[in-house]
mmCIF file of C-alpha atoms in Angstrom:
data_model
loop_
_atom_site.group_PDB
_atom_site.id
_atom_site.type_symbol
_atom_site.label_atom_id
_atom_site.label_comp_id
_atom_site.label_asym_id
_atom_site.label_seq_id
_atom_site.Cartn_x
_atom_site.Cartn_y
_atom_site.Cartn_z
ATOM 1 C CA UNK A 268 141.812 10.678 -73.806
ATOM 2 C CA UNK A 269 141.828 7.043 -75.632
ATOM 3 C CA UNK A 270 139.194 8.107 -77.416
ATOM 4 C CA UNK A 271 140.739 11.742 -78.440
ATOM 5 C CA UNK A 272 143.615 10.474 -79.533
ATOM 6 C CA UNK A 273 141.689 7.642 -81.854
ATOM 7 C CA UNK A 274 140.139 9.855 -83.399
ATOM 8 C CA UNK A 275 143.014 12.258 -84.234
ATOM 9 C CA UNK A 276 144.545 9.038 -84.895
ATOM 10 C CA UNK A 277 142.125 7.892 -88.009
ATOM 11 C CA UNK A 278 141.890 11.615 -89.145
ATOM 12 C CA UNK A 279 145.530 11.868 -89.735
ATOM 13 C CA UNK A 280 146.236 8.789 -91.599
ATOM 14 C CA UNK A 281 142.698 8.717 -93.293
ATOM 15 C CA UNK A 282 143.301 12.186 -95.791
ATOM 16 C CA UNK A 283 146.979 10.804 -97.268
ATOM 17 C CA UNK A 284 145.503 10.408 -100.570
ATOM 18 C CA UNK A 285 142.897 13.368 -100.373
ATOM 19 C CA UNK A 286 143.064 16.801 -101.492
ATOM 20 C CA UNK A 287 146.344 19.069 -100.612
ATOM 21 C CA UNK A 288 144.257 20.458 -98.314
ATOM 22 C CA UNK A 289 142.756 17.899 -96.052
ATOM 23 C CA UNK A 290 146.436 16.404 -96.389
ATOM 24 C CA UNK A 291 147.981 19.405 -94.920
ATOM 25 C CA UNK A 292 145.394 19.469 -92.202
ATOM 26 C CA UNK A 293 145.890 15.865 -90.939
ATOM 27 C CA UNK A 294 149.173 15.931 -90.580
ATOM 28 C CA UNK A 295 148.992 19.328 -88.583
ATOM 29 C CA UNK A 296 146.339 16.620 -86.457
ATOM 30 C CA UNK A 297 148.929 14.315 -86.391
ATOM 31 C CA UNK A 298 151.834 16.917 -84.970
ATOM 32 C CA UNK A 299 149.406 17.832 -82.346
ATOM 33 C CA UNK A 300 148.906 14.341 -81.243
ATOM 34 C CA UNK A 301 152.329 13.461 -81.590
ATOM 35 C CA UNK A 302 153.367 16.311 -79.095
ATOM 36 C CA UNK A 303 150.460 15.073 -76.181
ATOM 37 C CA UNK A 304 152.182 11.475 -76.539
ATOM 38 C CA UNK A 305 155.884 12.760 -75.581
ATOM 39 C CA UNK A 306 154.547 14.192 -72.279
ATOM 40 C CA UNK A 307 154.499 12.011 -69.021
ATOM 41 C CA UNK A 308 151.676 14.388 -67.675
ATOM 42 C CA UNK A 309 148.162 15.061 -68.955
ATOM 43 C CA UNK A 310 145.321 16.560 -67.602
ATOM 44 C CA UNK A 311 142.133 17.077 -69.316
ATOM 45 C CA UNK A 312 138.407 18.097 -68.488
ATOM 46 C CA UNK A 313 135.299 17.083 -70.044
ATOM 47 C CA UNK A 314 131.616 18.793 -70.047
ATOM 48 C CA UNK A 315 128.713 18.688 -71.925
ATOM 49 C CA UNK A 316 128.490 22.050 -73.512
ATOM 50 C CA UNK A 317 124.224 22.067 -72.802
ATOM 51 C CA UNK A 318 121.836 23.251 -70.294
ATOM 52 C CA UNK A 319 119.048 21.334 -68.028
ATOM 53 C CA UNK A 320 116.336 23.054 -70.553
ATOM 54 C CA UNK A 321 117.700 21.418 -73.574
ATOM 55 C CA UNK A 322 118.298 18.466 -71.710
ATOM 56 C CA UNK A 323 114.477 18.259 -70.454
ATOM 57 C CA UNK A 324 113.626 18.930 -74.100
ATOM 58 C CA UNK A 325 115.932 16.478 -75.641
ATOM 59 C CA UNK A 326 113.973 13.629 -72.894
ATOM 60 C CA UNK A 327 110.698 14.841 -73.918
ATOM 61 C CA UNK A 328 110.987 14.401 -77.551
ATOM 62 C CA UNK A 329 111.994 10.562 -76.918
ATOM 63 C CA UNK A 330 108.362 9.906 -75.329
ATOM 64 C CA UNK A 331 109.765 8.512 -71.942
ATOM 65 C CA UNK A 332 106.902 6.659 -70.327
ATOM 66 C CA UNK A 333 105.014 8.246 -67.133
ATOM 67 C CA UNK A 334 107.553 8.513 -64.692
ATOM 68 C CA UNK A 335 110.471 8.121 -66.676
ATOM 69 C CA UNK A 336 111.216 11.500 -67.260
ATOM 70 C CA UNK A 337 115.186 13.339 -66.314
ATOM 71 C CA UNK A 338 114.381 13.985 -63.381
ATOM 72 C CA UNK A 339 115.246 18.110 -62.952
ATOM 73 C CA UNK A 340 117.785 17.725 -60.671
ATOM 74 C CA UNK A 341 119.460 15.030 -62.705
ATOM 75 C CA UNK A 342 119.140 17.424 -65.475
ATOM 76 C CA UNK A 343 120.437 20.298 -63.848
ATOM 77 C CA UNK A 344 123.335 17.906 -62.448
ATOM 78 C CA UNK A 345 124.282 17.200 -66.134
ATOM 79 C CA UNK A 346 124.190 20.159 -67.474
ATOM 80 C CA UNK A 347 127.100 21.681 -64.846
ATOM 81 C CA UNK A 348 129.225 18.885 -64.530
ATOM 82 C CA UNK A 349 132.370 18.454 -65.026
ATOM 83 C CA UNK A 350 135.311 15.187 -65.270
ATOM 84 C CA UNK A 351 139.113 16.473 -64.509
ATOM 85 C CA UNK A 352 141.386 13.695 -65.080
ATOM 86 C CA UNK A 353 145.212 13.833 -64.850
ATOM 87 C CA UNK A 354 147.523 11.256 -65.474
ATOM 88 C CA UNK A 355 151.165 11.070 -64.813
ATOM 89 C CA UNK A 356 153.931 8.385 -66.163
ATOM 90 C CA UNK A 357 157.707 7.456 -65.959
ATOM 91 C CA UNK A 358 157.425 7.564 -69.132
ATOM 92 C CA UNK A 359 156.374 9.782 -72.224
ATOM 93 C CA UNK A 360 152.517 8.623 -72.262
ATOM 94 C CA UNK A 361 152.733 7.239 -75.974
ATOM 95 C CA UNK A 362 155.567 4.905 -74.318
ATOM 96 C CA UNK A 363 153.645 3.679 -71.211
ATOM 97 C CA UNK A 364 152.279 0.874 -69.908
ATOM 98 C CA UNK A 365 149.993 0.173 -66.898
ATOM 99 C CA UNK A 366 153.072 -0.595 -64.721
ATOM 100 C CA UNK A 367 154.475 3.115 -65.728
ATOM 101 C CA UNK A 368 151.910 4.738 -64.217
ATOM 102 C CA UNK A 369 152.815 6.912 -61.355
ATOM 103 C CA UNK A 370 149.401 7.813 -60.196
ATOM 104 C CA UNK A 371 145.925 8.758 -61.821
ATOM 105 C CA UNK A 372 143.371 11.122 -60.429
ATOM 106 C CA UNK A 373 139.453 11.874 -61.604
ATOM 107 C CA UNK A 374 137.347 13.935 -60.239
ATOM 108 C CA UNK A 375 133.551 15.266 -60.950
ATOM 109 C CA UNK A 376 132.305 18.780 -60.137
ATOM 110 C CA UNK A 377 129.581 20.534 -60.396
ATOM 111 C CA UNK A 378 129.300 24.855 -60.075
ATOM 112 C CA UNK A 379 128.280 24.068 -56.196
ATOM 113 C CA UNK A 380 131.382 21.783 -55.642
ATOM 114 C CA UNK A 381 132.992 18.862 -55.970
ATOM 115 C CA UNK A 382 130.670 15.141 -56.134
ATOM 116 C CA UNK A 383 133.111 12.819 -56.033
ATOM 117 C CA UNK A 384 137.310 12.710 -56.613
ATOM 118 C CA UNK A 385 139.338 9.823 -56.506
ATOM 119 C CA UNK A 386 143.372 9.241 -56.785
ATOM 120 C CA UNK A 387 145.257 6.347 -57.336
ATOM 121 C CA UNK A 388 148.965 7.038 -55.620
ATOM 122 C CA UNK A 389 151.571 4.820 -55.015
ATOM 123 C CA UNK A 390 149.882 1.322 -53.306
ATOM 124 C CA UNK A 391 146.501 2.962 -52.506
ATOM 125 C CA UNK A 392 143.175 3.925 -53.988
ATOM 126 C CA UNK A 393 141.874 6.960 -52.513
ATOM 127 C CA UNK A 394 138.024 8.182 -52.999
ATOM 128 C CA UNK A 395 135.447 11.093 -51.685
ATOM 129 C CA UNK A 396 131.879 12.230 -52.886
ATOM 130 C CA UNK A 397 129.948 14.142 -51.185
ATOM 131 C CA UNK A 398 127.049 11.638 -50.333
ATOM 132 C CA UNK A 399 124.591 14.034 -49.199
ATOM 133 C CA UNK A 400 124.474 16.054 -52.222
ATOM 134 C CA UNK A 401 124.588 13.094 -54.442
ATOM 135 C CA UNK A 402 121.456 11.486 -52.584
ATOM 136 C CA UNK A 403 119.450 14.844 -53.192
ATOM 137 C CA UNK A 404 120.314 14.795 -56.554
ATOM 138 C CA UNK A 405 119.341 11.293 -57.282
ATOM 139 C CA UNK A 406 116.004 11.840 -55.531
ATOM 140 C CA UNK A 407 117.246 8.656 -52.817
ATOM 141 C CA UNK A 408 118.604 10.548 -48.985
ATOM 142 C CA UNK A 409 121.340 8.165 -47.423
ATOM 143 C CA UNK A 410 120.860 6.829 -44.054
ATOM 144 C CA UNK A 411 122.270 9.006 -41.695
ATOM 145 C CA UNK A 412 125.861 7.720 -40.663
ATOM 146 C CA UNK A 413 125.095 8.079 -36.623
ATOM 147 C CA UNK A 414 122.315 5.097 -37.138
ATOM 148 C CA UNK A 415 124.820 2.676 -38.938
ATOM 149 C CA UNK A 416 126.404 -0.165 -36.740
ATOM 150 C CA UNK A 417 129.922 -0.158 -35.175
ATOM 151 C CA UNK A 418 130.420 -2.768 -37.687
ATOM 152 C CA UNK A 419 130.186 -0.177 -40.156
ATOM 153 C CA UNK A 420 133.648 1.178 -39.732
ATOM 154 C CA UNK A 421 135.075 3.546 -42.480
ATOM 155 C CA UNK A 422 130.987 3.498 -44.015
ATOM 156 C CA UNK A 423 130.861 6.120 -41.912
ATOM 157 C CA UNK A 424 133.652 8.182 -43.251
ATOM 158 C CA UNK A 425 132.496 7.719 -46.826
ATOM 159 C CA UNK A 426 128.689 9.194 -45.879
ATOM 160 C CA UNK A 427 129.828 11.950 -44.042
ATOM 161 C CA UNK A 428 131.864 12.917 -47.562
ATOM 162 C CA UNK A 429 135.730 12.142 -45.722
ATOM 163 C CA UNK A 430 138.777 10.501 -47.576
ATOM 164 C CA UNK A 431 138.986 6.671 -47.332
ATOM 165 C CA UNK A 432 141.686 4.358 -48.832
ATOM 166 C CA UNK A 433 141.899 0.604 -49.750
ATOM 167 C CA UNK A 434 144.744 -1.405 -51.109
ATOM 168 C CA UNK A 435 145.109 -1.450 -55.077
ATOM 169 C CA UNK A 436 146.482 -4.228 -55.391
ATOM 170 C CA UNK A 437 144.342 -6.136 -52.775
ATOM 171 C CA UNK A 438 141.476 -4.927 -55.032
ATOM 172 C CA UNK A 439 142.501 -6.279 -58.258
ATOM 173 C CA UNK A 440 143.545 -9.157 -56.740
ATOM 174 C CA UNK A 441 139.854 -9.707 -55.319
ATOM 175 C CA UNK A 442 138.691 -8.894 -58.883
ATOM 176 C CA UNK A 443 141.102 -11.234 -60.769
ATOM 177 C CA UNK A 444 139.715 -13.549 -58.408
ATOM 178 C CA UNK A 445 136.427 -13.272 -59.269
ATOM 179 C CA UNK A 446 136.694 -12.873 -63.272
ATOM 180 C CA UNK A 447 138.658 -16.470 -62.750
ATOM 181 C CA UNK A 448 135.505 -17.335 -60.732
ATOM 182 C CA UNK A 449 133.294 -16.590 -64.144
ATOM 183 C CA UNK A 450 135.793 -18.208 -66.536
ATOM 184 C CA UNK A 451 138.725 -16.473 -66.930
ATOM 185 C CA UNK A 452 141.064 -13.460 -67.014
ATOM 186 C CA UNK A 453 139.525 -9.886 -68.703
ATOM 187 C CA UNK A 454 139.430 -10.098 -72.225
ATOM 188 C CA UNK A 455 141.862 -7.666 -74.085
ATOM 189 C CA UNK A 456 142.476 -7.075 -77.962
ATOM 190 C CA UNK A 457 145.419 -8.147 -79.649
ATOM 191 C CA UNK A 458 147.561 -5.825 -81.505
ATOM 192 C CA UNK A 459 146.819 -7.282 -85.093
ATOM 193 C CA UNK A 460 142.930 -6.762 -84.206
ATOM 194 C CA UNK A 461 143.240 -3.254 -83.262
ATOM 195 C CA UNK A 462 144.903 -2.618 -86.368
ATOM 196 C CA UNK A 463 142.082 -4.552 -88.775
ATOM 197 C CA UNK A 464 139.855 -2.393 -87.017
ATOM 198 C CA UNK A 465 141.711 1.247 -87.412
ATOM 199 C CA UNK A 466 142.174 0.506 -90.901
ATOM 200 C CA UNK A 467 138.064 -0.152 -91.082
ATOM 201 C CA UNK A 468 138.008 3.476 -89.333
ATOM 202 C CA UNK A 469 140.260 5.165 -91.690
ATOM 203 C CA UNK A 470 138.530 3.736 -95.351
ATOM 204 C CA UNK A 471 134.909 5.481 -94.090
ATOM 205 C CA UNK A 472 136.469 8.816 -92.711
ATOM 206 C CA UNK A 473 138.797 9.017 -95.896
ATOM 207 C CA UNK A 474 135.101 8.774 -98.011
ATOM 208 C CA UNK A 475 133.005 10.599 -95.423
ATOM 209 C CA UNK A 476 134.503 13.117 -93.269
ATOM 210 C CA UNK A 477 136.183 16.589 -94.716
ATOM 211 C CA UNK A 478 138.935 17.699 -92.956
ATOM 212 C CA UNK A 479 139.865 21.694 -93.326
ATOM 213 C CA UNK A 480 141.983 23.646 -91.084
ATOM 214 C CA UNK A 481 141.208 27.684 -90.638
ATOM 215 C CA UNK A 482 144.155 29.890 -88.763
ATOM 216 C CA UNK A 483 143.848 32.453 -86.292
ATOM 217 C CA UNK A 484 145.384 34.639 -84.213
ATOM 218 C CA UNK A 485 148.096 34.254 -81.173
ATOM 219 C CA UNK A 486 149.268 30.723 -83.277
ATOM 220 C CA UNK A 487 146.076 29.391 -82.685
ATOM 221 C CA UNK A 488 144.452 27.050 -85.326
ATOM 222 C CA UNK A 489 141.492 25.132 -86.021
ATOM 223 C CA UNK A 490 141.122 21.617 -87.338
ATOM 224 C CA UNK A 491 136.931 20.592 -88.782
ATOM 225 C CA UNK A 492 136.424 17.111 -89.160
ATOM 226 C CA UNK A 493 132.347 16.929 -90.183
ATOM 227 C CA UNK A 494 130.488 14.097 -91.702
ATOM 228 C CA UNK A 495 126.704 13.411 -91.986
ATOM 229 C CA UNK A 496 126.203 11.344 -88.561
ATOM 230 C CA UNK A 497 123.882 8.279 -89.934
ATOM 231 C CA UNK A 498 125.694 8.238 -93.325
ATOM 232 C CA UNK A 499 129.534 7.994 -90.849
ATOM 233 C CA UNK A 500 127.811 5.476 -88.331
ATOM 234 C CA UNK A 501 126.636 2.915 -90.270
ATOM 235 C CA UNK A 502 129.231 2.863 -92.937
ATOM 236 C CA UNK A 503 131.777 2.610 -89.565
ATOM 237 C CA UNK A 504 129.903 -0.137 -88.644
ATOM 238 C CA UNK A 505 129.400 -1.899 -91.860
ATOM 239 C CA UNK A 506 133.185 -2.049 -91.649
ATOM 240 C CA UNK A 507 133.117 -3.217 -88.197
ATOM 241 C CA UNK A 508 131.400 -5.803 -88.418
ATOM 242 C CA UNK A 509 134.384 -8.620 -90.290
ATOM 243 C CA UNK A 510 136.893 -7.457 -87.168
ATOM 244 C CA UNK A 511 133.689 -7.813 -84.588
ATOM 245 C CA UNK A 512 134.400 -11.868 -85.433
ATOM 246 C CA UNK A 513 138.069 -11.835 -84.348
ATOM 247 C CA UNK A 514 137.151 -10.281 -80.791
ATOM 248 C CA UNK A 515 137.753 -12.185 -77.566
ATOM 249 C CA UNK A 516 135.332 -13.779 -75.895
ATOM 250 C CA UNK A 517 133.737 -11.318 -73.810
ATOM 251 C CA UNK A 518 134.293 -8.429 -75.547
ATOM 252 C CA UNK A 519 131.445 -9.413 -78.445
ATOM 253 C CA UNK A 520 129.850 -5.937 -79.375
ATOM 254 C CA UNK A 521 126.133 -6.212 -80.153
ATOM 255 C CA UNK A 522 126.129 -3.237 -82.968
ATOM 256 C CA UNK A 523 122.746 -2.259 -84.786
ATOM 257 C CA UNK A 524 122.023 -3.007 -87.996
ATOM 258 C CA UNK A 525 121.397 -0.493 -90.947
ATOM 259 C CA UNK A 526 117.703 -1.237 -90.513
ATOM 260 C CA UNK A 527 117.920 -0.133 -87.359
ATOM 261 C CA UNK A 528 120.261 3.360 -88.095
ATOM 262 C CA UNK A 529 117.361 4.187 -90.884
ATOM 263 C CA UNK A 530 115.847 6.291 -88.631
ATOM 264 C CA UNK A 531 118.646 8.262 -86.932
ATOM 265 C CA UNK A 532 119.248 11.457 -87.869
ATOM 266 C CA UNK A 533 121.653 12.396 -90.835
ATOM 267 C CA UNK A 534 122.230 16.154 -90.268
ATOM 268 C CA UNK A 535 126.067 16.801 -90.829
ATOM 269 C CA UNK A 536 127.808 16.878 -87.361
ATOM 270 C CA UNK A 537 131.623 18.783 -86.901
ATOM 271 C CA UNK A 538 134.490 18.428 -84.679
ATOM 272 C CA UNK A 539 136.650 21.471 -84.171
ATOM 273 C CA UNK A 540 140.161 20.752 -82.600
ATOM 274 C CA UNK A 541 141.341 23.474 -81.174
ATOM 275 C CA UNK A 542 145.483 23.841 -82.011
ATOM 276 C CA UNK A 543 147.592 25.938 -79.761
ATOM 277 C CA UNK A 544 150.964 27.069 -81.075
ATOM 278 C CA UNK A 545 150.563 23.202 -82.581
ATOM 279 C CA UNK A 546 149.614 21.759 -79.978
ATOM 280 C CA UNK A 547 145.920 20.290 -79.074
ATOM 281 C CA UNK A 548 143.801 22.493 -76.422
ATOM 282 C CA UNK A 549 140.242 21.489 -76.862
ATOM 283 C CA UNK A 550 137.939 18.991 -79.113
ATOM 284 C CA UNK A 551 134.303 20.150 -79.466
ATOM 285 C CA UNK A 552 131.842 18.676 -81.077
ATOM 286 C CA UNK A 553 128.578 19.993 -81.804
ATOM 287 C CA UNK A 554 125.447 18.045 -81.247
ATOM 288 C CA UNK A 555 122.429 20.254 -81.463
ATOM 289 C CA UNK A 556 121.748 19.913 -85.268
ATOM 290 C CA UNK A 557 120.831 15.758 -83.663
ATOM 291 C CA UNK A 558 118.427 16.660 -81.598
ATOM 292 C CA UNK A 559 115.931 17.507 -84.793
ATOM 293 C CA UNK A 560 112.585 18.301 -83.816
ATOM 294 C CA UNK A 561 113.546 18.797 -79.873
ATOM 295 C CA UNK A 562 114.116 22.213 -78.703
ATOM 296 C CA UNK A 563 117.738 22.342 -77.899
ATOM 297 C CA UNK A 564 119.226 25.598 -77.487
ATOM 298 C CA UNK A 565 123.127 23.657 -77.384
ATOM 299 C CA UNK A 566 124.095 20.415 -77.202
ATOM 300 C CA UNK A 567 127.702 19.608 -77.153
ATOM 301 C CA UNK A 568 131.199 17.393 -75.722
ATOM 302 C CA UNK A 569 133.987 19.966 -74.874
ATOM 303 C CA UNK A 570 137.561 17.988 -74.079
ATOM 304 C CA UNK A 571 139.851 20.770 -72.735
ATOM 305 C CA UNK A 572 143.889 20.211 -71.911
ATOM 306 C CA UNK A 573 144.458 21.503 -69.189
ATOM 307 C CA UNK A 574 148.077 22.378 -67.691
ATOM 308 C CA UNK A 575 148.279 20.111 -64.259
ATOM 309 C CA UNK A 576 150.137 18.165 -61.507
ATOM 310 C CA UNK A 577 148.973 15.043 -59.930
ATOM 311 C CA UNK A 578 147.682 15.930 -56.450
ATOM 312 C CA UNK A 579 149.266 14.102 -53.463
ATOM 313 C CA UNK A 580 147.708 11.064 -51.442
ATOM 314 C CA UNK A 581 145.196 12.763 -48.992
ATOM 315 C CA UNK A 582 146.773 12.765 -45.110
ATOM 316 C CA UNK A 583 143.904 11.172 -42.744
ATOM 317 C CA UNK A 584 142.413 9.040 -45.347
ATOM 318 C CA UNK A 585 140.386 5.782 -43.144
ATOM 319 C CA UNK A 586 141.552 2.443 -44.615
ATOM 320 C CA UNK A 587 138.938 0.710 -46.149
ATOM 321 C CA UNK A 588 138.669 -2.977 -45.154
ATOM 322 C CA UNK A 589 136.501 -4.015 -48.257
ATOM 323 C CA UNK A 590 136.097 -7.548 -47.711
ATOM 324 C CA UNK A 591 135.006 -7.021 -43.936
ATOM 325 C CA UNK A 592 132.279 -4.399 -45.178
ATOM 326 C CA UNK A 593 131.032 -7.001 -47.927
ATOM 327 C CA UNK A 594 130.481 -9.239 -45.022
ATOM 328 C CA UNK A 595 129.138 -6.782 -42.523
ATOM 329 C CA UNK A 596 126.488 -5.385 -45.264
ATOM 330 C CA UNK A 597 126.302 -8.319 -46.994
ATOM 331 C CA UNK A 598 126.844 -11.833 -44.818
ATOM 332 C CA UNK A 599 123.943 -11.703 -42.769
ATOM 333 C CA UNK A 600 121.672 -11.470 -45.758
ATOM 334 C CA UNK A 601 122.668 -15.049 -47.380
ATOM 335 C CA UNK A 602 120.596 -17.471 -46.143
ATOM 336 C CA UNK A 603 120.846 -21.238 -46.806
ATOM 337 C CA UNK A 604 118.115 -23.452 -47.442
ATOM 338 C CA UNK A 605 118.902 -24.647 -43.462
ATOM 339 C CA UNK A 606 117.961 -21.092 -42.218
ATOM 340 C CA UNK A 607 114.130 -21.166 -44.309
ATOM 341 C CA UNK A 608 111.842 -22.075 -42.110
ATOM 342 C CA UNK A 609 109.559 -24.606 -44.278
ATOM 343 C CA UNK A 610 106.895 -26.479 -41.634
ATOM 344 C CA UNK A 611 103.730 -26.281 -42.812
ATOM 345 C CA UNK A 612 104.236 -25.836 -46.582
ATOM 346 C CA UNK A 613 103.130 -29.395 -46.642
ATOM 347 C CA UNK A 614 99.139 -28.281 -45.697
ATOM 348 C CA UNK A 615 99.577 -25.971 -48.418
ATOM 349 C CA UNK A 616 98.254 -27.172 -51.972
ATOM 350 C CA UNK A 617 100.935 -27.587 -54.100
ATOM 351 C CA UNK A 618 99.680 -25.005 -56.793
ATOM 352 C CA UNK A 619 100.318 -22.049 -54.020
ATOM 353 C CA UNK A 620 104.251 -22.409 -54.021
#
């Protein structure tokens, strides 16, 4: 949704000095955003608009090496998944903060079912996935949960696909914990930073993209953004790069030069927003025309609002004691240099160790 509403973002301030046209259709982008950002709900689901053929294809005409190819479950896996993702707030969403958040909720699903769903309600993380599918799909079976040990606990729970919970704010504790451990807290970006770097956004896609908008029936509109994909990229980047130098530590981005974008493809690419009465129902964008020589029948990322309520914390869920599992799993395999065994290394020549 971040990444939606950037987008929408740099479209609708980037056409202000264009044509009548392309003015009139960013600000009808900017309405529609405007509208998401007063409601304290949103739900959205995202899919790649492809099959496992053009997928195979797409893999194929990258020359994996022998044994790297998608494997066609993986492929197949792709191809029908689905991410639902609600969010709900105290506040209007364009108003919120981290703290406003009433709960969050993600899940992936495939036409056979659901892979894995997790919810974050009120002081609790809860997760599922359906292990046993997932292990097929990845080629790798899980052990079966009867030969774990007692010290496994909730392990258990999570391989035979049931709901298990841990404490939020036990886990970002842990992980505050550790990013102190490696030299400090996560790295964010400033407010003046983010704005150097929209402005970047907005001075290519105000040269580069066309904006139209096309009505339609029932109050439904479209919104084209297109732009030849090389051409967009590396211009983006070229004005990137000053703001990459004002970036925290630890959030450096390693971007490609233009030498190396000389080769990528430069076939024009579109994204249609989808308007509904004004108001944003689905962001497609279309691909295929990158795949070039592969033989892709479609290739392309659907967003879709969807009208939703955050689902309730799960009854039964096992608590998950994360800590004591790290240690289970994970303490009897760290050895000191007390528990190697070293006699006789000595009557070995010193070139064999």
């Amino acid at each position: 949704m971040t990444a939606t509403a950037l987008v929408g973002a740099v479209l609708a301030g980037s056409a202000a000095c264009g044509t009548v046209e392309q003015v009139s259709a960013s600000r009808k982008l900017e309405r529609a955003f405007e509208e998401l950002g007063k409601e304290k709900t949103l739900s959205f689901e995202v899919d790649l608009d492809t099959d496992a053929a053009s997928l195979k294809a797409l893999d194929a005409s990258s020359d994996p090496e022998p044994g790297e190819e998608i494997p066609d479950q993986v492929a197949e896996l792709l191809s029908g998944a689905k991410i639902t993702v609600t969010v709900q707030s105290k506040k209007p969403i364009e108003k919120s903060g981290e703290k406003d958040l009433v709960g969050t909720a993600m899940k992936l699903s495939t036409p056979d079912g659901d892979l894995f769903e997790y919810r974050m309600i009120g002081d609790y993380t809860y997760i599922r996935a359906d292990m046993d599918a997932m292990g097929k799909t990845m080629g790798s079976p899980l052990p079966d949960p009867a030969d774990l040990p007692p010290e496994a606990g909730a392990m258990k729970d999570v391989l035979q696909g049931k709901w298990v919970k841990f404490n939020t704010a036990e886990m970002n504790k842990a992980a505050a914990e550790g990013q102190d451990a490696e030299g400090g807290a996560a790295p964010s970006l400033d407010s003046k930073t983010q704005k150097k770097l929209v402005k970047a956004l907005r001075k290519v896609v105000a040269r580069e993209v066309v904006v139209k908008a096309t009505g339609g029936e029932d109050g439904t509109e479209h919104v084209t953004a297109t732009a030849p994909f090389r051409t967009l990229v590396t211009e983006l980047l070229g004005e990137i790069r000053p703001v990459v130098k004002d970036l925290p530590p630890g959030m450096e981005l390693p971007l490609p030069t233009a030498k190396e974008l000389k080769d990528a493809p430069n076939a024009k690419v579109t994204a249609d927003f989808t308007l509904k009465n004004g108001e944003l129902s689905r962001v497609h964008v279309d691909l295929a025309k990158l795949a070039e020589n592969a033989k892709v029948k479609k290739l392309g990322l659907t967003l879709r609002m969807r009208e939703g309520t955050l689902p309730g914390a799960p009854a039964g869920a096992t608590t998950l004691d994360l800590p004591e599992l790290m240690n289970s799993f994970l303490g009897g395999m760290a050895m000191s240099d007390a528990d190697i065994d070293t006699s006789g290394l000595d009557a070995l020549p010193k070139d064999a160790y």
